[in-house]
Amino acid sequence: MLTTGALRAHLLAARLAGPVATAREDSLRSYRLFAARDPRILLGLDPEWSWGPADLLRLMADKCGVSADPRHTTGTDVIDPERTLRALDAFAERLSEAARRRLPVLFGTGHPHRLLGFYAALADALSAAGCTVLTPAQGNSVDITTRFGLRTYNLDYVQGVALVREPGVRPTGSETGAHTHSPLPVRAVLGAAAEAGGPLPGLVVGDHGWVCGAGQLGFEAIGLADTDDPALFVGEAEGRVSVVVPLDDAVRSDYYRPLTRYVLNRACLSQ
């Protein structure tokens, strides 16, 4: 079993926490855009409260451990590993509760190149515990506005994890998909599930628009987020997202394996 101390050391060594690769400039830019209600940064969340850049910086300092000093404008951001560990424990508790109640669960990622393996292992463990891992709307198309204009993507599932891919780029079921922040995929998935008469998820697990889009629609959602993704932490502060784990969401995929082991052990879901 991976100890808390061993995981803390791994978080720092892999730069999942501590000094991370996310640029301070990128984080501050995201806070300004969120405050201006830019939909690219809202990720499907419609904030109830008024959030200025200074409010968001204070929130992210509290939730992630980034510097609260507005004069710190360059360099890399920092995530407090203690905050990551506490959030992983809360994340594991939600998974354990879902397993105990055998809730239908939906997994989705906008970071398939990095995080697919992490979510797939959780999906496999919850399935073994008796939860239904949902896969509605497979093959359906979703139009998403990108910096290159409107693009059509197809919904797909790999090992129980939803993602989107550009048509014809990869065969169905292949390991990689497109990076996206959009909430449109989760809206399409949940809409298709409702139209088919259910079941609907009792828990949504993922990142980016998968978490914020589901939470905005009233579904319990938990996920991972970097320092330049304030929407998830705002959703948590406002009560529409249950748990957000602060970490770098774009390191090598194998660096997340110790987190998988830790979460499954904490949730009593190790196989």
GROMACS .gro file of C-alpha atoms in nm:
model
  271
    1MET     CA    1   0.000   0.000   0.000
    2LEU     CA    2   0.133   0.343  -0.095
    3THR     CA    3   0.178   0.558   0.216
    4THR     CA    4   0.088   0.924   0.236
    5GLY     CA    5   0.454   1.010   0.276
    6ALA     CA    6   0.554   0.811  -0.030
    7LEU     CA    7   0.281   0.973  -0.238
    8ARG     CA    8   0.382   1.321  -0.117
    9ALA     CA    9   0.737   1.249  -0.230
   10HIS     CA   10   0.609   1.128  -0.567
   11LEU     CA   11   0.391   1.436  -0.614
   12LEU     CA   12   0.695   1.657  -0.569
   13ALA     CA   13   0.935   1.443  -0.774
   14ALA     CA   14   0.693   1.417  -1.068
   15ARG     CA   15   0.601   1.785  -1.037
   16LEU     CA   16   0.235   1.698  -0.994
   17ALA     CA   17   0.253   1.933  -0.697
   18GLY     CA   18   0.512   2.170  -0.558
   19PRO     CA   19   0.659   2.385  -0.838
   20VAL     CA   20   0.462   2.277  -1.146
   21ALA     CA   21   0.502   2.342  -1.517
   22THR     CA   22   0.197   2.569  -1.541
   23ALA     CA   23   0.313   2.925  -1.601
   24ARG     CA   24   0.204   3.192  -1.355
   25GLU     CA   25   0.118   3.412  -1.651
   26ASP     CA   26  -0.124   3.149  -1.784
   27SER     CA   27  -0.297   3.114  -1.448
   28LEU     CA   28  -0.340   3.489  -1.402
   29ARG     CA   29  -0.469   3.520  -1.759
   30SER     CA   30  -0.728   3.250  -1.686
   31TYR     CA   31  -0.842   3.436  -1.375
   32ARG     CA   32  -0.889   3.757  -1.574
   33LEU     CA   33  -1.082   3.575  -1.847
   34PHE     CA   34  -1.299   3.392  -1.593
   35ALA     CA   35  -1.381   3.723  -1.425
   36ALA     CA   36  -1.487   3.852  -1.769
   37ARG     CA   37  -1.712   3.544  -1.808
   38ASP     CA   38  -1.520   3.410  -2.108
   39PRO     CA   39  -1.694   3.079  -2.194
   40ARG     CA   40  -1.360   2.918  -2.283
   41ILE     CA   41  -1.259   2.947  -1.918
   42LEU     CA   42  -1.601   2.899  -1.755
   43LEU     CA   43  -1.604   2.536  -1.882
   44GLY     CA   44  -1.983   2.523  -1.867
   45LEU     CA   45  -2.015   2.679  -1.522
   46ASP     CA   46  -2.252   2.973  -1.472
   47PRO     CA   47  -2.118   3.133  -1.153
   48GLU     CA   48  -2.373   3.258  -0.905
   49TRP     CA   49  -2.133   3.493  -0.729
   50SER     CA   50  -1.933   3.784  -0.864
   51TRP     CA   51  -1.570   3.679  -0.909
   52GLY     CA   52  -1.305   3.938  -0.985
   53PRO     CA   53  -0.942   3.849  -1.058
   54ALA     CA   54  -0.841   3.928  -0.699
   55ASP     CA   55  -1.120   3.704  -0.563
   56LEU     CA   56  -1.006   3.421  -0.786
   57LEU     CA   57  -0.643   3.461  -0.683
   58ARG     CA   58  -0.745   3.437  -0.318
   59LEU     CA   59  -0.959   3.131  -0.392
   60MET     CA   60  -0.680   2.956  -0.581
   61ALA     CA   61  -0.433   3.037  -0.305
   62ASP     CA   62  -0.672   2.873  -0.059
   63LYS     CA   63  -0.761   2.572  -0.275
   64CYS     CA   64  -0.426   2.507  -0.447
   65GLY     CA   65  -0.160   2.690  -0.253
   66VAL     CA   66  -0.054   2.925  -0.533
   67SER     CA   67   0.101   3.255  -0.430
   68ALA     CA   68  -0.163   3.503  -0.317
   69ASP     CA   69   0.066   3.794  -0.401
   70PRO     CA   70  -0.071   3.977  -0.708
   71ARG     CA   71   0.279   4.118  -0.766
   72HIS     CA   72   0.400   3.766  -0.843
   73THR     CA   73   0.328   3.767  -1.216
   74THR     CA   74   0.595   3.551  -1.378
   75GLY     CA   75   0.759   3.212  -1.338
   76THR     CA   76   0.583   2.887  -1.255
   77ASP     CA   77   0.294   2.823  -1.023
   78VAL     CA   78   0.309   2.616  -0.706
   79ILE     CA   79   0.059   2.361  -0.574
   80ASP     CA   80   0.071   2.266  -0.207
   81PRO     CA   81   0.107   1.884  -0.192
   82GLU     CA   82  -0.082   1.878   0.140
   83ARG     CA   83  -0.385   2.025  -0.033
   84THR     CA   84  -0.352   1.766  -0.309
   85LEU     CA   85  -0.337   1.483  -0.055
   86ARG     CA   86  -0.640   1.609   0.138
   87ALA     CA   87  -0.838   1.642  -0.184
   88LEU     CA   88  -0.735   1.292  -0.296
   89ASP     CA   89  -0.869   1.156   0.034
   90ALA     CA   90  -1.201   1.336  -0.021
   91PHE     CA   91  -1.204   1.215  -0.383
   92ALA     CA   92  -1.155   0.857  -0.262
   93GLU     CA   93  -1.438   0.896  -0.011
   94ARG     CA   94  -1.678   0.990  -0.291
   95LEU     CA   95  -1.573   0.686  -0.493
   96SER     CA   96  -1.616   0.464  -0.189
   97GLU     CA   97  -1.966   0.602  -0.132
   98ALA     CA   98  -2.054   0.546  -0.497
   99ALA     CA   99  -1.935   0.187  -0.470
  100ARG     CA  100  -2.124   0.128  -0.146
  101ARG     CA  101  -2.447   0.258  -0.302
  102ARG     CA  102  -2.371   0.099  -0.642
  103LEU     CA  103  -2.440   0.426  -0.819
  104PRO     CA  104  -2.425   0.456  -1.197
  105VAL     CA  105  -2.104   0.645  -1.276
  106LEU     CA  106  -1.990   0.846  -1.578
  107PHE     CA  107  -1.622   0.908  -1.653
  108GLY     CA  108  -1.503   1.166  -1.904
  109THR     CA  109  -1.180   1.345  -1.983
  110GLY     CA  110  -1.058   1.635  -2.189
  111HIS     CA  111  -0.701   1.513  -2.129
  112PRO     CA  112  -0.711   1.162  -2.280
  113HIS     CA  113  -0.340   1.159  -2.364
  114ARG     CA  114  -0.251   1.211  -1.998
  115LEU     CA  115  -0.537   1.101  -1.775
  116LEU     CA  116  -0.714   0.818  -1.957
  117GLY     CA  117  -0.530   0.548  -1.762
  118PHE     CA  118  -0.611   0.711  -1.427
  119TYR     CA  119  -0.984   0.723  -1.497
  120ALA     CA  120  -0.993   0.382  -1.666
  121ALA     CA  121  -0.852   0.212  -1.356
  122LEU     CA  122  -1.116   0.381  -1.140
  123ALA     CA  123  -1.391   0.282  -1.383
  124ASP     CA  124  -1.273  -0.078  -1.377
  125ALA     CA  125  -1.268  -0.085  -0.996
  126LEU     CA  126  -1.616   0.066  -0.963
  127SER     CA  127  -1.751  -0.175  -1.222
  128ALA     CA  128  -1.606  -0.465  -1.023
  129ALA     CA  129  -1.775  -0.324  -0.712
  130GLY     CA  130  -2.115  -0.340  -0.882
  131CYS     CA  131  -2.151   0.010  -1.026
  132THR     CA  132  -2.275   0.058  -1.380
  133VAL     CA  133  -2.017   0.255  -1.579
  134LEU     CA  134  -2.229   0.449  -1.826
  135THR     CA  135  -2.147   0.484  -2.196
  136PRO     CA  136  -2.438   0.673  -2.358
  137ALA     CA  137  -2.418   0.855  -2.692
  138GLN     CA  138  -2.119   0.659  -2.822
  139GLY     CA  139  -2.051   0.766  -3.180
  140ASN     CA  140  -2.268   1.076  -3.160
  141SER     CA  141  -2.120   1.393  -3.303
  142VAL     CA  142  -2.064   1.720  -3.115
  143ASP     CA  143  -1.982   2.056  -3.274
  144ILE     CA  144  -1.727   2.245  -3.064
  145THR     CA  145  -1.591   2.594  -3.125
  146THR     CA  146  -1.211   2.591  -3.116
  147ARG     CA  147  -0.943   2.849  -3.194
  148PHE     CA  148  -0.949   2.706  -3.545
  149GLY     CA  149  -1.325   2.757  -3.582
  150LEU     CA  150  -1.617   2.518  -3.544
  151ARG     CA  151  -1.503   2.155  -3.548
  152THR     CA  152  -1.707   1.835  -3.536
  153TYR     CA  153  -1.595   1.564  -3.295
  154ASN     CA  154  -1.727   1.215  -3.225
  155LEU     CA  155  -1.799   1.086  -2.876
  156ASP     CA  156  -1.622   0.763  -2.791
  157TYR     CA  157  -1.547   0.549  -2.487
  158VAL     CA  158  -1.217   0.379  -2.410
  159GLN     CA  159  -1.219   0.140  -2.113
  160GLY     CA  160  -1.533   0.309  -1.985
  161VAL     CA  161  -1.399   0.665  -2.015
  162ALA     CA  162  -1.567   0.916  -2.246
  163LEU     CA  163  -1.361   1.135  -2.477
  164VAL     CA  164  -1.395   1.306  -2.810
  165ARG     CA  165  -1.194   1.254  -3.127
  166GLU     CA  166  -1.187   1.411  -3.468
  167PRO     CA  167  -1.368   1.193  -3.726
  168GLY     CA  168  -1.133   0.967  -3.917
  169VAL     CA  169  -0.827   1.054  -3.709
  170ARG     CA  170  -0.831   0.738  -3.499
  171PRO     CA  171  -1.046   0.426  -3.509
  172THR     CA  172  -1.319   0.385  -3.248
  173GLY     CA  173  -1.178   0.251  -2.923
  174SER     CA  174  -0.820   0.368  -2.984
  175GLU     CA  175  -0.626   0.501  -2.690
  176THR     CA  176  -0.606   0.868  -2.775
  177GLY     CA  177  -0.851   1.148  -2.836
  178ALA     CA  178  -0.868   1.526  -2.855
  179HIS     CA  179  -0.784   1.773  -2.582
  180THR     CA  180  -1.090   1.981  -2.499
  181HIS     CA  181  -1.221   2.210  -2.227
  182SER     CA  182  -1.576   2.215  -2.366
  183PRO     CA  183  -1.884   2.120  -2.160
  184LEU     CA  184  -2.072   2.027  -2.478
  185PRO     CA  185  -1.964   1.659  -2.473
  186VAL     CA  186  -2.103   1.596  -2.125
  187ARG     CA  187  -2.423   1.781  -2.210
  188ALA     CA  188  -2.464   1.560  -2.516
  189VAL     CA  189  -2.397   1.245  -2.313
  190LEU     CA  190  -2.637   1.337  -2.033
  191GLY     CA  191  -2.902   1.447  -2.282
  192ALA     CA  192  -2.878   1.117  -2.468
  193ALA     CA  193  -2.901   0.921  -2.143
  194ALA     CA  194  -3.211   1.114  -2.036
  195GLU     CA  195  -3.375   1.074  -2.377
  196ALA     CA  196  -3.316   0.699  -2.362
  197GLY     CA  197  -3.486   0.680  -2.023
  198GLY     CA  198  -3.169   0.646  -1.816
  199PRO     CA  199  -2.998   0.545  -1.608
  200LEU     CA  200  -2.845   0.883  -1.523
  201PRO     CA  201  -2.517   0.907  -1.334
  202GLY     CA  202  -2.513   0.933  -0.957
  203LEU     CA  203  -2.154   1.053  -0.989
  204VAL     CA  204  -1.953   1.211  -1.272
  205VAL     CA  205  -1.574   1.183  -1.258
  206GLY     CA  206  -1.338   1.375  -1.485
  207ASP     CA  207  -1.189   1.714  -1.560
  208HIS     CA  208  -1.250   2.039  -1.747
  209GLY     CA  209  -1.599   2.069  -1.900
  210TRP     CA  210  -1.696   1.715  -1.798
  211VAL     CA  211  -1.698   1.820  -1.432
  212CYS     CA  212  -1.823   2.178  -1.462
  213GLY     CA  213  -2.085   2.090  -1.723
  214ALA     CA  214  -2.223   1.806  -1.513
  215GLY     CA  215  -2.212   2.006  -1.190
  216GLN     CA  216  -2.395   2.296  -1.351
  217LEU     CA  217  -2.674   2.056  -1.449
  218GLY     CA  218  -2.708   1.932  -1.091
  219PHE     CA  219  -2.512   1.606  -1.107
  220GLU     CA  220  -2.261   1.526  -0.837
  221ALA     CA  221  -1.918   1.574  -0.994
  222ILE     CA  222  -1.560   1.529  -0.881
  223GLY     CA  223  -1.238   1.582  -1.069
  224LEU     CA  224  -0.884   1.703  -1.118
  225ALA     CA  225  -0.774   2.056  -1.206
  226ASP     CA  226  -0.461   2.261  -1.262
  227THR     CA  227  -0.393   2.614  -1.139
  228ASP     CA  228  -0.512   2.764  -1.468
  229ASP     CA  229  -0.857   2.600  -1.442
  230PRO     CA  230  -1.035   2.816  -1.183
  231ALA     CA  231  -1.383   2.707  -1.294
  232LEU     CA  232  -1.369   2.376  -1.108
  233PHE     CA  233  -1.261   2.544  -0.786
  234VAL     CA  234  -1.531   2.809  -0.821
  235GLY     CA  235  -1.780   2.527  -0.874
  236GLU     CA  236  -1.656   2.365  -0.554
  237ALA     CA  237  -1.677   2.695  -0.363
  238GLU     CA  238  -2.032   2.751  -0.486
  239GLY     CA  239  -2.141   2.395  -0.410
  240ARG     CA  240  -2.188   2.257  -0.762
  241VAL     CA  241  -1.870   2.049  -0.768
  242SER     CA  242  -1.811   1.813  -0.477
  243VAL     CA  243  -1.433   1.761  -0.483
  244VAL     CA  244  -1.151   1.908  -0.690
  245VAL     CA  245  -0.797   1.770  -0.664
  246PRO     CA  246  -0.534   2.036  -0.739
  247LEU     CA  247  -0.247   1.897  -0.947
  248ASP     CA  248  -0.068   1.940  -1.276
  249ASP     CA  249  -0.300   1.769  -1.526
  250ALA     CA  250  -0.051   1.742  -1.812
  251VAL     CA  251   0.250   1.542  -1.693
  252ARG     CA  252   0.341   1.197  -1.829
  253SER     CA  253   0.052   0.950  -1.804
  254ASP     CA  254   0.252   0.697  -1.601
  255TYR     CA  255   0.314   0.957  -1.330
  256TYR     CA  256  -0.053   0.929  -1.230
  257ARG     CA  257  -0.030   0.555  -1.152
  258PRO     CA  258   0.073   0.603  -0.788
  259LEU     CA  259  -0.227   0.833  -0.744
  260THR     CA  260  -0.449   0.556  -0.883
  261ARG     CA  261  -0.313   0.307  -0.631
  262TYR     CA  262  -0.349   0.553  -0.346
  263VAL     CA  263  -0.709   0.647  -0.432
  264LEU     CA  264  -0.819   0.287  -0.480
  265ASN     CA  265  -0.661   0.185  -0.150
  266ARG     CA  266  -0.825   0.476   0.033
  267ALA     CA  267  -1.159   0.391  -0.126
  268CYS     CA  268  -1.116   0.020  -0.036
  269LEU     CA  269  -1.150  -0.063  -0.407
  270SER     CA  270  -0.812  -0.226  -0.469
  271GLN     CA  271  -0.847  -0.547  -0.666
   0.00000   0.00000   0.00000
